[in-house]
């Protein structure tokens, strides 16, 4: 089995970090990257902030750029992703139980532990920089505690800690891989259930989900081609989406790119592009000018579908329940034949008879964890049942709004079977609609399984784990 994540080589013996003496609190340290990372970790824990929104705003506000911005990004997103693994190791190395450690201090320990276990930063620098911050903020006693914990962590590398703390792979393969790739066990189990694997393929899926993804762009159809967008941005044309471009993951803020600023391109995972394009590709007899997006915010797929239907002279109605997200849809579909409605998709008050309907339902987002660093530790297993109920209701509403012979795409960014196959099989049975084989509408995409629905995966396709079922009404 190939390990997909670049690993830091084991630290040579005899290069442990030096011992720190106690001493009085010092003035604040000048370490803009680590300070920004720590502040973001605290915002994520304390205010439920999203790291990928909070950090760029902080970097901009503090005018942190270049190498410092890259380091802050690596440390913040990495420490968020790896939190479960870091906590297991910190817990093992601390004389106090994890819940007895002051939360602000625990954030600093996570930052230090991440540097020790998953970066090439020399151990002495990882320990000293963290201890310095703790000393400046909280004084020598806490600094002494942080120093002791981090020094113990530095005695082993990541692999050695996993060997020591994870359940044996033969006895509990899901538990073992969950710790190794820093996923909550219930999420690793849901991946195993969807893949039908607790072996090599599950490991590949968790490893890909634990790596930093490339940024994907959509070239707005009718405005710019993927080839032109790739040439302007220095990216590569996407392998499967006719509108997609991939950028290197370290390529800076894509929002600063001129085509994105001017509305010719938008940031969107290639899997999201593929499911929207699949809906547009299904044959429909008769008129084909009324399209509907029932859960449209923030408007990524509405932008793509709206562009395609506008070129054909038709219109897209875009429904979104949250007013502020409806505003984002308006912004992303500016200039297109798209009408935005703030309404509940379960009963939006629109005239039925649509030719194509997209239900991109609210979901756990377990398929996009690599893009939302903290999400895996925030989601709870109890979320699934409530969301699955809403997903069924939205899909039944979509069927009611579609004309006979029209087509509905049910999409979630999750591979959890309760949100995917469970919802679709129930609605197909209750509404008496036909489920189409979706695979032909993903031409050129390999490894699509046995159908009829399509489940994309980061480790197979380089996309988020989007699910798409196509229903003929
Ligand atoms: C997965 S997101 C859709 C993403 C969007 N299609 C895109 O590509 O940018 C689901 C959206 O459904 C909205 N939503 C949640 N409940 C809804 C409901 N009952 N009716 C309509 N929209 C709802 C959420 O606010 C969220 O914006």
GROMACS .gro file of C-alpha atoms and ligand atoms in nm:
model
  500
    1UNK     CA    1   0.000   0.000   0.000
    2UNK     CA    2   0.128   0.338  -0.095
    3UNK     CA    3   0.121   0.607   0.168
    4UNK     CA    4   0.001   0.918  -0.014
    5UNK     CA    5   0.105   1.181   0.236
    6UNK     CA    6   0.456   1.319   0.219
    7UNK     CA    7   0.614   1.230   0.548
    8UNK     CA    8   0.879   1.401   0.746
    9UNK     CA    9   1.174   1.171   0.784
   10UNK     CA   10   1.237   1.040   1.136
   11UNK     CA   11   1.426   1.287   1.348
   12UNK     CA   12   1.787   1.175   1.393
   13UNK     CA   13   1.855   1.056   1.746
   14UNK     CA   14   2.039   1.296   1.968
   15UNK     CA   15   1.881   1.608   1.819
   16UNK     CA   16   1.622   1.668   2.084
   17UNK     CA   17   1.523   2.025   2.161
   18UNK     CA   18   1.717   2.198   2.435
   19UNK     CA   19   1.565   2.230   2.780
   20UNK     CA   20   1.409   2.565   2.853
   21UNK     CA   21   1.455   2.734   3.183
   22UNK     CA   22   1.159   2.894   3.361
   23UNK     CA   23   1.203   3.267   3.424
   24UNK     CA   24   0.975   3.569   3.412
   25UNK     CA   25   0.719   3.640   3.137
   26UNK     CA   26   0.871   3.807   2.832
   27UNK     CA   27   0.729   4.074   2.603
   28UNK     CA   28   0.513   3.947   2.308
   29UNK     CA   29   0.710   3.745   2.051
   30UNK     CA   30   0.755   3.858   1.692
   31UNK     CA   31   0.631   3.553   1.509
   32UNK     CA   32   0.357   3.670   1.274
   33UNK     CA   33   0.294   3.329   1.112
   34UNK     CA   34   0.253   3.133   1.435
   35UNK     CA   35   0.059   3.415   1.604
   36UNK     CA   36  -0.188   3.425   1.314
   37UNK     CA   37  -0.217   3.047   1.316
   38UNK     CA   38  -0.281   3.040   1.689
   39UNK     CA   39  -0.537   3.317   1.675
   40UNK     CA   40  -0.722   3.131   1.399
   41UNK     CA   41  -0.720   2.803   1.593
   42UNK     CA   42  -0.876   2.993   1.882
   43UNK     CA   43  -1.142   3.152   1.661
   44UNK     CA   44  -1.229   2.806   1.526
   45UNK     CA   45  -1.264   2.659   1.875
   46UNK     CA   46  -1.421   2.956   2.047
   47UNK     CA   47  -1.646   3.114   1.785
   48UNK     CA   48  -1.707   2.821   1.548
   49UNK     CA   49  -1.519   3.020   1.281
   50UNK     CA   50  -1.424   2.854   0.952
   51UNK     CA   51  -1.046   2.840   0.930
   52UNK     CA   52  -1.046   2.895   0.553
   53UNK     CA   53  -1.238   3.223   0.596
   54UNK     CA   54  -1.088   3.345   0.924
   55UNK     CA   55  -0.722   3.296   0.834
   56UNK     CA   56  -0.715   3.476   0.495
   57UNK     CA   57  -0.900   3.771   0.656
   58UNK     CA   58  -0.644   3.786   0.938
   59UNK     CA   59  -0.350   3.761   0.698
   60UNK     CA   60  -0.492   4.047   0.492
   61UNK     CA   61  -0.564   4.260   0.799
   62UNK     CA   62  -0.209   4.211   0.933
   63UNK     CA   63  -0.050   4.238   0.590
   64UNK     CA   64   0.116   3.899   0.630
   65UNK     CA   65   0.230   3.763   0.295
   66UNK     CA   66   0.490   3.545   0.125
   67UNK     CA   67   0.663   3.281   0.335
   68UNK     CA   68   0.494   3.388   0.659
   69UNK     CA   69   0.148   3.357   0.499
   70UNK     CA   70   0.239   3.015   0.357
   71UNK     CA   71   0.364   2.897   0.697
   72UNK     CA   72   0.057   3.031   0.879
   73UNK     CA   73  -0.167   2.852   0.629
   74UNK     CA   74   0.017   2.522   0.656
   75UNK     CA   75   0.017   2.531   1.036
   76UNK     CA   76  -0.345   2.640   1.075
   77UNK     CA   77  -0.505   2.404   0.826
   78UNK     CA   78  -0.274   2.120   0.923
   79UNK     CA   79  -0.341   2.154   1.296
   80UNK     CA   80  -0.717   2.177   1.235
   81UNK     CA   81  -0.719   1.864   1.020
   82UNK     CA   82  -0.497   1.661   1.251
   83UNK     CA   83  -0.667   1.764   1.576
   84UNK     CA   84  -0.776   1.414   1.684
   85UNK     CA   85  -0.430   1.269   1.631
   86UNK     CA   86  -0.262   1.568   1.800
   87UNK     CA   87  -0.494   1.542   2.100
   88UNK     CA   88  -0.426   1.171   2.138
   89UNK     CA   89  -0.051   1.238   2.147
   90UNK     CA   90  -0.079   1.545   2.373
   91UNK     CA   91  -0.301   1.346   2.612
   92UNK     CA   92  -0.037   1.073   2.629
   93UNK     CA   93   0.239   1.324   2.706
   94UNK     CA   94   0.057   1.542   2.955
   95UNK     CA   95   0.043   1.490   3.330
   96UNK     CA   96  -0.300   1.660   3.320
   97UNK     CA   97  -0.600   1.509   3.136
   98UNK     CA   98  -0.682   1.690   2.811
   99UNK     CA   99  -0.997   1.850   2.952
  100UNK     CA  100  -0.795   1.980   3.246
  101UNK     CA  101  -0.572   2.188   3.014
  102UNK     CA  102  -0.670   2.550   2.965
  103UNK     CA  103  -0.826   2.562   2.612
  104UNK     CA  104  -0.598   2.849   2.499
  105UNK     CA  105  -0.294   2.653   2.611
  106UNK     CA  106  -0.425   2.343   2.436
  107UNK     CA  107  -0.447   2.540   2.110
  108UNK     CA  108  -0.079   2.631   2.148
  109UNK     CA  109   0.012   2.270   2.225
  110UNK     CA  110  -0.173   2.156   1.912
  111UNK     CA  111   0.023   2.408   1.708
  112UNK     CA  112   0.351   2.285   1.854
  113UNK     CA  113   0.258   1.917   1.824
  114UNK     CA  114   0.160   1.964   1.459
  115UNK     CA  115   0.501   2.115   1.381
  116UNK     CA  116   0.675   1.827   1.557
  117UNK     CA  117   0.474   1.547   1.400
  118UNK     CA  118   0.385   1.664   1.052
  119UNK     CA  119   0.632   1.927   0.931
  120UNK     CA  120   1.001   1.949   0.861
  121UNK     CA  121   1.047   2.233   1.109
  122UNK     CA  122   1.338   2.131   1.334
  123UNK     CA  123   1.218   2.006   1.673
  124UNK     CA  124   1.407   2.270   1.872
  125UNK     CA  125   1.244   2.549   1.667
  126UNK     CA  126   0.897   2.391   1.697
  127UNK     CA  127   0.929   2.363   2.076
  128UNK     CA  128   1.105   2.696   2.139
  129UNK     CA  129   0.866   2.901   1.922
  130UNK     CA  130   0.561   2.751   2.094
  131UNK     CA  131   0.705   2.786   2.444
  132UNK     CA  132   0.798   3.147   2.372
  133UNK     CA  133   0.440   3.229   2.273
  134UNK     CA  134   0.300   3.055   2.581
  135UNK     CA  135   0.549   3.234   2.808
  136UNK     CA  136   0.466   3.573   2.658
  137UNK     CA  137   0.092   3.511   2.697
  138UNK     CA  138   0.066   3.316   3.019
  139UNK     CA  139   0.394   3.330   3.209
  140UNK     CA  140   0.662   3.083   3.305
  141UNK     CA  141   0.454   2.819   3.482
  142UNK     CA  142   0.243   2.745   3.173
  143UNK     CA  143   0.556   2.776   2.958
  144UNK     CA  144   0.724   2.511   3.170
  145UNK     CA  145   0.425   2.279   3.128
  146UNK     CA  146   0.418   2.336   2.747
  147UNK     CA  147   0.790   2.273   2.729
  148UNK     CA  148   0.758   1.943   2.916
  149UNK     CA  149   0.470   1.817   2.699
  150UNK     CA  150   0.632   1.916   2.370
  151UNK     CA  151   0.967   1.768   2.467
  152UNK     CA  152   0.797   1.436   2.538
  153UNK     CA  153   0.616   1.454   2.203
  154UNK     CA  154   0.947   1.520   2.029
  155UNK     CA  155   1.086   1.190   2.157
  156UNK     CA  156   0.895   0.999   1.886
  157UNK     CA  157   0.796   1.077   1.528
  158UNK     CA  158   0.442   1.050   1.394
  159UNK     CA  159   0.474   0.689   1.287
  160UNK     CA  160   0.608   0.584   1.626
  161UNK     CA  161   0.322   0.759   1.804
  162UNK     CA  162   0.067   0.591   1.578
  163UNK     CA  163   0.225   0.252   1.643
  164UNK     CA  164   0.197   0.321   2.013
  165UNK     CA  165  -0.152   0.474   2.032
  166UNK     CA  166  -0.361   0.329   1.746
  167UNK     CA  167  -0.549   0.000   1.782
  168UNK     CA  168  -0.373  -0.287   1.601
  169UNK     CA  169  -0.462  -0.286   1.234
  170UNK     CA  170  -0.554  -0.655   1.230
  171UNK     CA  171  -0.792  -0.621   1.524
  172UNK     CA  172  -0.956  -0.291   1.434
  173UNK     CA  173  -0.865  -0.173   1.083
  174UNK     CA  174  -1.110   0.122   1.082
  175UNK     CA  175  -0.995   0.245   1.425
  176UNK     CA  176  -0.632   0.211   1.321
  177UNK     CA  177  -0.672   0.402   0.995
  178UNK     CA  178  -0.895   0.665   1.160
  179UNK     CA  179  -0.616   0.762   1.401
  180UNK     CA  180  -0.341   0.733   1.143
  181UNK     CA  181  -0.517   0.968   0.900
  182UNK     CA  182  -0.672   1.187   1.169
  183UNK     CA  183  -1.041   1.121   1.107
  184UNK     CA  184  -1.312   1.064   1.368
  185UNK     CA  185  -1.388   0.694   1.375
  186UNK     CA  186  -1.753   0.733   1.268
  187UNK     CA  187  -1.645   0.919   0.954
  188UNK     CA  188  -1.381   0.659   0.867
  189UNK     CA  189  -1.652   0.393   0.918
  190UNK     CA  190  -1.889   0.579   0.682
  191UNK     CA  191  -1.616   0.586   0.414
  192UNK     CA  192  -1.557   0.212   0.470
  193UNK     CA  193  -1.931   0.142   0.431
  194UNK     CA  194  -1.953   0.341   0.107
  195UNK     CA  195  -1.637   0.188  -0.041
  196UNK     CA  196  -1.703  -0.166   0.085
  197UNK     CA  197  -1.341  -0.169   0.203
  198UNK     CA  198  -1.156  -0.165   0.533
  199UNK     CA  199  -0.824  -0.226   0.358
  200UNK     CA  200  -0.613  -0.061   0.091
  201UNK     CA  201  -0.891   0.144  -0.067
  202UNK     CA  202  -1.012   0.283   0.265
  203UNK     CA  203  -0.654   0.380   0.345
  204UNK     CA  204  -0.616   0.555   0.008
  205UNK     CA  205  -0.944   0.742   0.062
  206UNK     CA  206  -0.851   0.863   0.412
  207UNK     CA  207  -0.499   0.957   0.300
  208UNK     CA  208  -0.630   1.162   0.006
  209UNK     CA  209  -0.881   1.326   0.238
  210UNK     CA  210  -0.601   1.423   0.475
  211UNK     CA  211  -0.391   1.596   0.207
  212UNK     CA  212  -0.405   1.956   0.091
  213UNK     CA  213  -0.622   1.971  -0.222
  214UNK     CA  214  -0.553   2.166  -0.541
  215UNK     CA  215  -0.773   2.470  -0.605
  216UNK     CA  216  -1.021   2.410  -0.889
  217UNK     CA  217  -1.172   2.685  -1.103
  218UNK     CA  218  -1.472   2.687  -1.336
  219UNK     CA  219  -1.445   2.884  -1.657
  220UNK     CA  220  -1.787   3.044  -1.706
  221UNK     CA  221  -1.936   2.886  -2.021
  222UNK     CA  222  -1.985   3.139  -2.298
  223UNK     CA  223  -1.730   3.381  -2.144
  224UNK     CA  224  -1.397   3.204  -2.143
  225UNK     CA  225  -1.271   2.855  -2.227
  226UNK     CA  226  -1.087   2.629  -1.983
  227UNK     CA  227  -0.786   2.647  -2.214
  228UNK     CA  228  -0.781   3.028  -2.199
  229UNK     CA  229  -0.835   3.028  -1.823
  230UNK     CA  230  -0.549   2.781  -1.773
  231UNK     CA  231  -0.321   2.999  -1.985
  232UNK     CA  232  -0.409   3.316  -1.791
  233UNK     CA  233  -0.381   3.161  -1.444
  234UNK     CA  234  -0.086   2.931  -1.508
  235UNK     CA  235  -0.302   2.633  -1.412
  236UNK     CA  236  -0.379   2.307  -1.592
  237UNK     CA  237  -0.697   2.212  -1.772
  238UNK     CA  238  -0.896   1.970  -1.554
  239UNK     CA  239  -0.894   1.606  -1.659
  240UNK     CA  240  -1.274   1.555  -1.675
  241UNK     CA  241  -1.475   1.878  -1.660
  242UNK     CA  242  -1.487   2.071  -1.988
  243UNK     CA  243  -1.493   2.392  -1.783
  244UNK     CA  244  -1.236   2.306  -1.517
  245UNK     CA  245  -0.887   2.432  -1.437
  246UNK     CA  246  -0.663   2.306  -1.155
  247UNK     CA  247  -0.424   2.538  -0.972
  248UNK     CA  248  -0.140   2.435  -0.747
  249UNK     CA  249  -0.250   2.424  -0.379
  250UNK     CA  250   0.012   2.682  -0.283
  251UNK     CA  251  -0.088   2.927  -0.557
  252UNK     CA  252  -0.209   3.205  -0.324
  253UNK     CA  253  -0.561   3.344  -0.287
  254UNK     CA  254  -0.757   3.250  -0.603
  255UNK     CA  255  -0.994   3.539  -0.529
  256UNK     CA  256  -0.711   3.772  -0.637
  257UNK     CA  257  -0.696   3.624  -0.989
  258UNK     CA  258  -0.821   3.866  -1.250
  259UNK     CA  259  -1.070   3.627  -1.422
  260UNK     CA  260  -1.220   3.546  -1.080
  261UNK     CA  261  -1.242   3.914  -0.982
  262UNK     CA  262  -1.408   3.996  -1.314
  263UNK     CA  263  -1.662   3.711  -1.292
  264UNK     CA  264  -1.532   3.500  -1.582
  265UNK     CA  265  -1.425   3.223  -1.349
  266UNK     CA  266  -1.511   3.099  -1.003
  267UNK     CA  267  -1.362   2.868  -0.744
  268UNK     CA  268  -1.545   2.534  -0.762
  269UNK     CA  269  -1.438   2.175  -0.709
  270UNK     CA  270  -1.425   1.973  -1.031
  271UNK     CA  271  -1.670   1.720  -0.882
  272UNK     CA  272  -1.928   1.998  -0.836
  273UNK     CA  273  -1.881   2.094  -1.198
  274UNK     CA  274  -1.923   1.735  -1.314
  275UNK     CA  275  -2.254   1.675  -1.136
  276UNK     CA  276  -2.405   1.999  -1.270
  277UNK     CA  277  -2.283   1.919  -1.622
  278UNK     CA  278  -2.423   1.563  -1.592
  279UNK     CA  279  -2.772   1.706  -1.527
  280UNK     CA  280  -2.741   1.925  -1.838
  281UNK     CA  281  -2.638   1.624  -2.052
  282UNK     CA  282  -2.937   1.395  -1.992
  283UNK     CA  283  -3.164   1.368  -2.300
  284UNK     CA  284  -3.499   1.541  -2.248
  285UNK     CA  285  -3.777   1.519  -2.510
  286UNK     CA  286  -3.968   1.838  -2.597
  287UNK     CA  287  -3.917   2.185  -2.450
  288UNK     CA  288  -3.607   2.233  -2.240
  289UNK     CA  289  -3.596   2.596  -2.132
  290UNK     CA  290  -3.715   2.593  -1.768
  291UNK     CA  291  -3.451   2.480  -1.522
  292UNK     CA  292  -3.460   2.491  -1.141
  293UNK     CA  293  -3.190   2.484  -0.872
  294UNK     CA  294  -3.374   2.405  -0.547
  295UNK     CA  295  -3.085   2.462  -0.299
  296UNK     CA  296  -2.877   2.722  -0.474
  297UNK     CA  297  -2.664   2.906  -0.217
  298UNK     CA  298  -2.391   3.023  -0.253
  299UNK     CA  299  -2.446   2.977  -0.625
  300UNK     CA  300  -2.160   2.771  -0.769
  301UNK     CA  301  -2.379   2.527  -0.961
  302UNK     CA  302  -2.640   2.796  -1.035
  303UNK     CA  303  -2.363   2.990  -1.210
  304UNK     CA  304  -2.273   2.690  -1.427
  305UNK     CA  305  -2.631   2.578  -1.501
  306UNK     CA  306  -2.744   2.939  -1.545
  307UNK     CA  307  -2.470   2.998  -1.804
  308UNK     CA  308  -2.567   2.685  -1.999
  309UNK     CA  309  -2.942   2.755  -2.001
  310UNK     CA  310  -2.887   3.124  -2.083
  311UNK     CA  311  -2.686   3.026  -2.392
  312UNK     CA  312  -2.985   2.812  -2.501
  313UNK     CA  313  -3.232   3.099  -2.445
  314UNK     CA  314  -3.389   2.950  -2.132
  315UNK     CA  315  -3.406   3.050  -1.765
  316UNK     CA  316  -3.300   2.911  -1.429
  317UNK     CA  317  -3.499   2.964  -1.110
  318UNK     CA  318  -3.266   2.947  -0.810
  319UNK     CA  319  -3.423   2.880  -0.469
  320UNK     CA  320  -3.235   2.942  -0.145
  321UNK     CA  321  -3.376   2.953   0.205
  322UNK     CA  322  -3.112   3.172   0.371
  323UNK     CA  323  -3.141   3.537   0.257
  324UNK     CA  324  -2.767   3.611   0.287
  325UNK     CA  325  -2.686   3.304   0.077
  326UNK     CA  326  -2.950   3.408  -0.177
  327UNK     CA  327  -2.752   3.734  -0.210
  328UNK     CA  328  -2.443   3.529  -0.292
  329UNK     CA  329  -2.641   3.346  -0.563
  330UNK     CA  330  -2.746   3.682  -0.711
  331UNK     CA  331  -2.383   3.788  -0.718
  332UNK     CA  332  -2.254   3.466  -0.873
  333UNK     CA  333  -2.522   3.460  -1.145
  334UNK     CA  334  -2.500   3.828  -1.233
  335UNK     CA  335  -2.575   3.886  -1.603
  336UNK     CA  336  -2.743   3.546  -1.654
  337UNK     CA  337  -3.110   3.454  -1.705
  338UNK     CA  338  -3.141   3.350  -1.344
  339UNK     CA  339  -3.413   3.451  -1.101
  340UNK     CA  340  -3.334   3.405  -0.732
  341UNK     CA  341  -3.613   3.318  -0.485
  342UNK     CA  342  -3.574   3.322  -0.107
  343UNK     CA  343  -3.795   3.026  -0.014
  344UNK     CA  344  -3.807   2.682   0.140
  345UNK     CA  345  -3.736   2.431  -0.135
  346UNK     CA  346  -3.984   2.190   0.021
  347UNK     CA  347  -4.265   2.422  -0.084
  348UNK     CA  348  -4.119   2.716  -0.281
  349UNK     CA  349  -4.449   2.834  -0.432
  350UNK     CA  350  -4.321   2.804  -0.791
  351UNK     CA  351  -4.522   2.684  -1.090
  352UNK     CA  352  -4.445   2.312  -1.149
  353UNK     CA  353  -4.341   2.181  -1.491
  354UNK     CA  354  -3.960   2.224  -1.488
  355UNK     CA  355  -3.754   2.038  -1.749
  356UNK     CA  356  -3.443   1.993  -1.531
  357UNK     CA  357  -3.413   2.026  -1.155
  358UNK     CA  358  -3.106   2.016  -0.936
  359UNK     CA  359  -3.135   1.925  -0.567
  360UNK     CA  360  -2.790   1.996  -0.424
  361UNK     CA  361  -2.915   1.921  -0.077
  362UNK     CA  362  -2.776   2.047   0.254
  363UNK     CA  363  -2.562   1.759   0.385
  364UNK     CA  364  -2.290   1.667   0.634
  365UNK     CA  365  -2.022   1.770   0.382
  366UNK     CA  366  -1.821   1.458   0.465
  367UNK     CA  367  -1.714   1.454   0.100
  368UNK     CA  368  -1.536   1.790   0.120
  369UNK     CA  369  -1.347   1.753   0.448
  370UNK     CA  370  -1.014   1.819   0.279
  371UNK     CA  371  -1.136   2.169   0.184
  372UNK     CA  372  -1.278   2.253   0.530
  373UNK     CA  373  -0.998   2.180   0.770
  374UNK     CA  374  -1.192   2.179   1.098
  375UNK     CA  375  -1.517   2.026   0.971
  376UNK     CA  376  -1.439   1.664   1.051
  377UNK     CA  377  -1.411   1.740   1.424
  378UNK     CA  378  -1.720   1.959   1.429
  379UNK     CA  379  -1.969   1.725   1.265
  380UNK     CA  380  -2.159   1.477   1.486
  381UNK     CA  381  -2.308   1.140   1.387
  382UNK     CA  382  -2.648   1.268   1.507
  383UNK     CA  383  -2.643   1.527   1.226
  384UNK     CA  384  -2.700   1.256   0.966
  385UNK     CA  385  -3.058   1.147   1.047
  386UNK     CA  386  -3.191   1.502   1.062
  387UNK     CA  387  -3.026   1.595   0.732
  388UNK     CA  388  -3.146   1.275   0.562
  389UNK     CA  389  -3.506   1.366   0.652
  390UNK     CA  390  -3.465   1.712   0.498
  391UNK     CA  391  -3.294   1.562   0.191
  392UNK     CA  392  -3.591   1.324   0.132
  393UNK     CA  393  -3.838   1.612   0.163
  394UNK     CA  394  -3.643   1.830  -0.080
  395UNK     CA  395  -3.607   1.549  -0.333
  396UNK     CA  396  -3.979   1.467  -0.316
  397UNK     CA  397  -4.052   1.836  -0.371
  398UNK     CA  398  -3.819   1.840  -0.674
  399UNK     CA  399  -4.004   1.543  -0.825
  400UNK     CA  400  -4.337   1.725  -0.780
  401UNK     CA  401  -4.198   2.035  -0.953
  402UNK     CA  402  -4.064   1.845  -1.256
  403UNK     CA  403  -4.276   1.777  -1.564
  404UNK     CA  404  -4.333   1.426  -1.693
  405UNK     CA  405  -4.024   1.328  -1.894
  406UNK     CA  406  -3.809   1.584  -1.713
  407UNK     CA  407  -3.504   1.496  -1.508
  408UNK     CA  408  -3.395   1.554  -1.147
  409UNK     CA  409  -3.036   1.537  -1.024
  410UNK     CA  410  -2.998   1.456  -0.654
  411UNK     CA  411  -2.655   1.565  -0.535
  412UNK     CA  412  -2.480   1.566  -0.199
  413UNK     CA  413  -2.121   1.632  -0.109
  414UNK     CA  414  -2.104   1.323   0.108
  415UNK     CA  415  -2.046   0.952   0.062
  416UNK     CA  416  -2.248   0.863   0.376
  417UNK     CA  417  -2.493   0.592   0.265
  418UNK     CA  418  -2.780   0.740   0.469
  419UNK     CA  419  -2.749   1.064   0.271
  420UNK     CA  420  -2.691   0.898  -0.066
  421UNK     CA  421  -2.838   0.557  -0.152
  422UNK     CA  422  -3.074   0.564   0.147
  423UNK     CA  423  -3.246   0.887   0.038
  424UNK     CA  424  -3.261   0.794  -0.331
  425UNK     CA  425  -3.399   0.442  -0.290
  426UNK     CA  426  -3.667   0.569  -0.054
  427UNK     CA  427  -3.778   0.850  -0.288
  428UNK     CA  428  -3.769   0.628  -0.598
  429UNK     CA  429  -4.001   0.385  -0.420
  430UNK     CA  430  -4.234   0.649  -0.278
  431UNK     CA  431  -4.258   0.870  -0.587
  432UNK     CA  432  -4.255   0.589  -0.847
  433UNK     CA  433  -3.983   0.756  -1.059
  434UNK     CA  434  -3.714   0.585  -1.266
  435UNK     CA  435  -3.350   0.602  -1.159
  436UNK     CA  436  -3.123   0.643  -1.462
  437UNK     CA  437  -2.775   0.501  -1.497
  438UNK     CA  438  -2.580   0.821  -1.430
  439UNK     CA  439  -2.243   0.688  -1.546
  440UNK     CA  440  -2.280   0.770  -1.919
  441UNK     CA  441  -2.323   1.137  -1.824
  442UNK     CA  442  -1.972   1.141  -1.677
  443UNK     CA  443  -1.786   1.058  -2.000
  444UNK     CA  444  -1.417   0.985  -1.962
  445UNK     CA  445  -1.435   0.959  -1.583
  446UNK     CA  446  -1.291   0.622  -1.473
  447UNK     CA  447  -1.380   0.397  -1.176
  448UNK     CA  448  -1.746   0.488  -1.147
  449UNK     CA  449  -1.844   0.156  -0.991
  450UNK     CA  450  -2.159  -0.046  -1.059
  451UNK     CA  451  -2.406   0.245  -1.086
  452UNK     CA  452  -2.675   0.352  -1.127
  453UNK     CA  453  -2.564   0.646  -0.910
  454UNK     CA  454  -2.216   0.798  -0.931
  455UNK     CA  455  -1.996   0.845  -0.626
  456UNK     CA  456  -1.682   1.049  -0.694
  457UNK     CA  457  -1.381   1.026  -0.459
  458UNK     CA  458  -1.067   1.231  -0.393
  459UNK     CA  459  -0.841   0.924  -0.418
  460UNK     CA  460  -0.997   0.804  -0.745
  461UNK     CA  461  -1.082   1.126  -0.924
  462UNK     CA  462  -0.903   1.410  -0.743
  463UNK     CA  463  -1.247   1.563  -0.674
  464UNK     CA  464  -1.449   1.604  -0.359
  465UNK     CA  465  -1.659   1.295  -0.277
  466UNK     CA  466  -1.972   1.415  -0.460
  467UNK     CA  467  -2.268   1.180  -0.504
  468UNK     CA  468  -2.508   1.214  -0.799
  469UNK     CA  469  -2.828   1.023  -0.876
  470UNK     CA  470  -3.038   1.105  -1.184
  471UNK     CA  471  -3.414   1.046  -1.177
  472UNK     CA  472  -3.654   1.050  -1.474
  473UNK     CA  473  -4.001   1.173  -1.375
  474LIG     C1  474  -2.502   2.212  -0.043
  474LIG     S1  475  -2.553   2.375  -0.037
  474LIG     C2  476  -2.582   2.411  -0.206
  474LIG     C3  477  -2.456   2.450  -0.280
  474LIG     C4  478  -2.486   2.518  -0.411
  474LIG     N1  479  -2.573   2.439  -0.496
  474LIG     C5  480  -2.361   2.554  -0.488
  474LIG     O1  481  -2.321   2.479  -0.579
  474LIG     O2  482  -2.301   2.658  -0.457
  474LIG     C6  483  -2.716   2.362   0.025
  474LIG     C7  484  -2.790   2.494   0.035
  474LIG     O3  485  -2.926   2.465   0.068
  474LIG     C8  486  -2.973   2.568   0.153
  474LIG     N2  487  -3.094   2.515   0.220
  474LIG     C9  488  -3.103   2.449   0.338
  474LIG     N3  489  -3.230   2.414   0.360
  474LIG    C10  490  -3.302   2.456   0.255
  474LIG    C11  491  -3.439   2.449   0.221
  474LIG     N4  492  -3.528   2.390   0.301
  474LIG     N5  493  -3.479   2.506   0.105
  474LIG    C12  494  -3.390   2.566   0.024
  474LIG     N6  495  -3.259   2.577   0.051
  474LIG    C13  496  -3.216   2.521   0.166
  474LIG    C14  497  -2.858   2.598   0.242
  474LIG     O4  498  -2.873   2.728   0.298
  474LIG    C15  499  -2.740   2.588   0.144
  474LIG     O5  500  -2.714   2.713   0.089
   0.00000   0.00000   0.00000
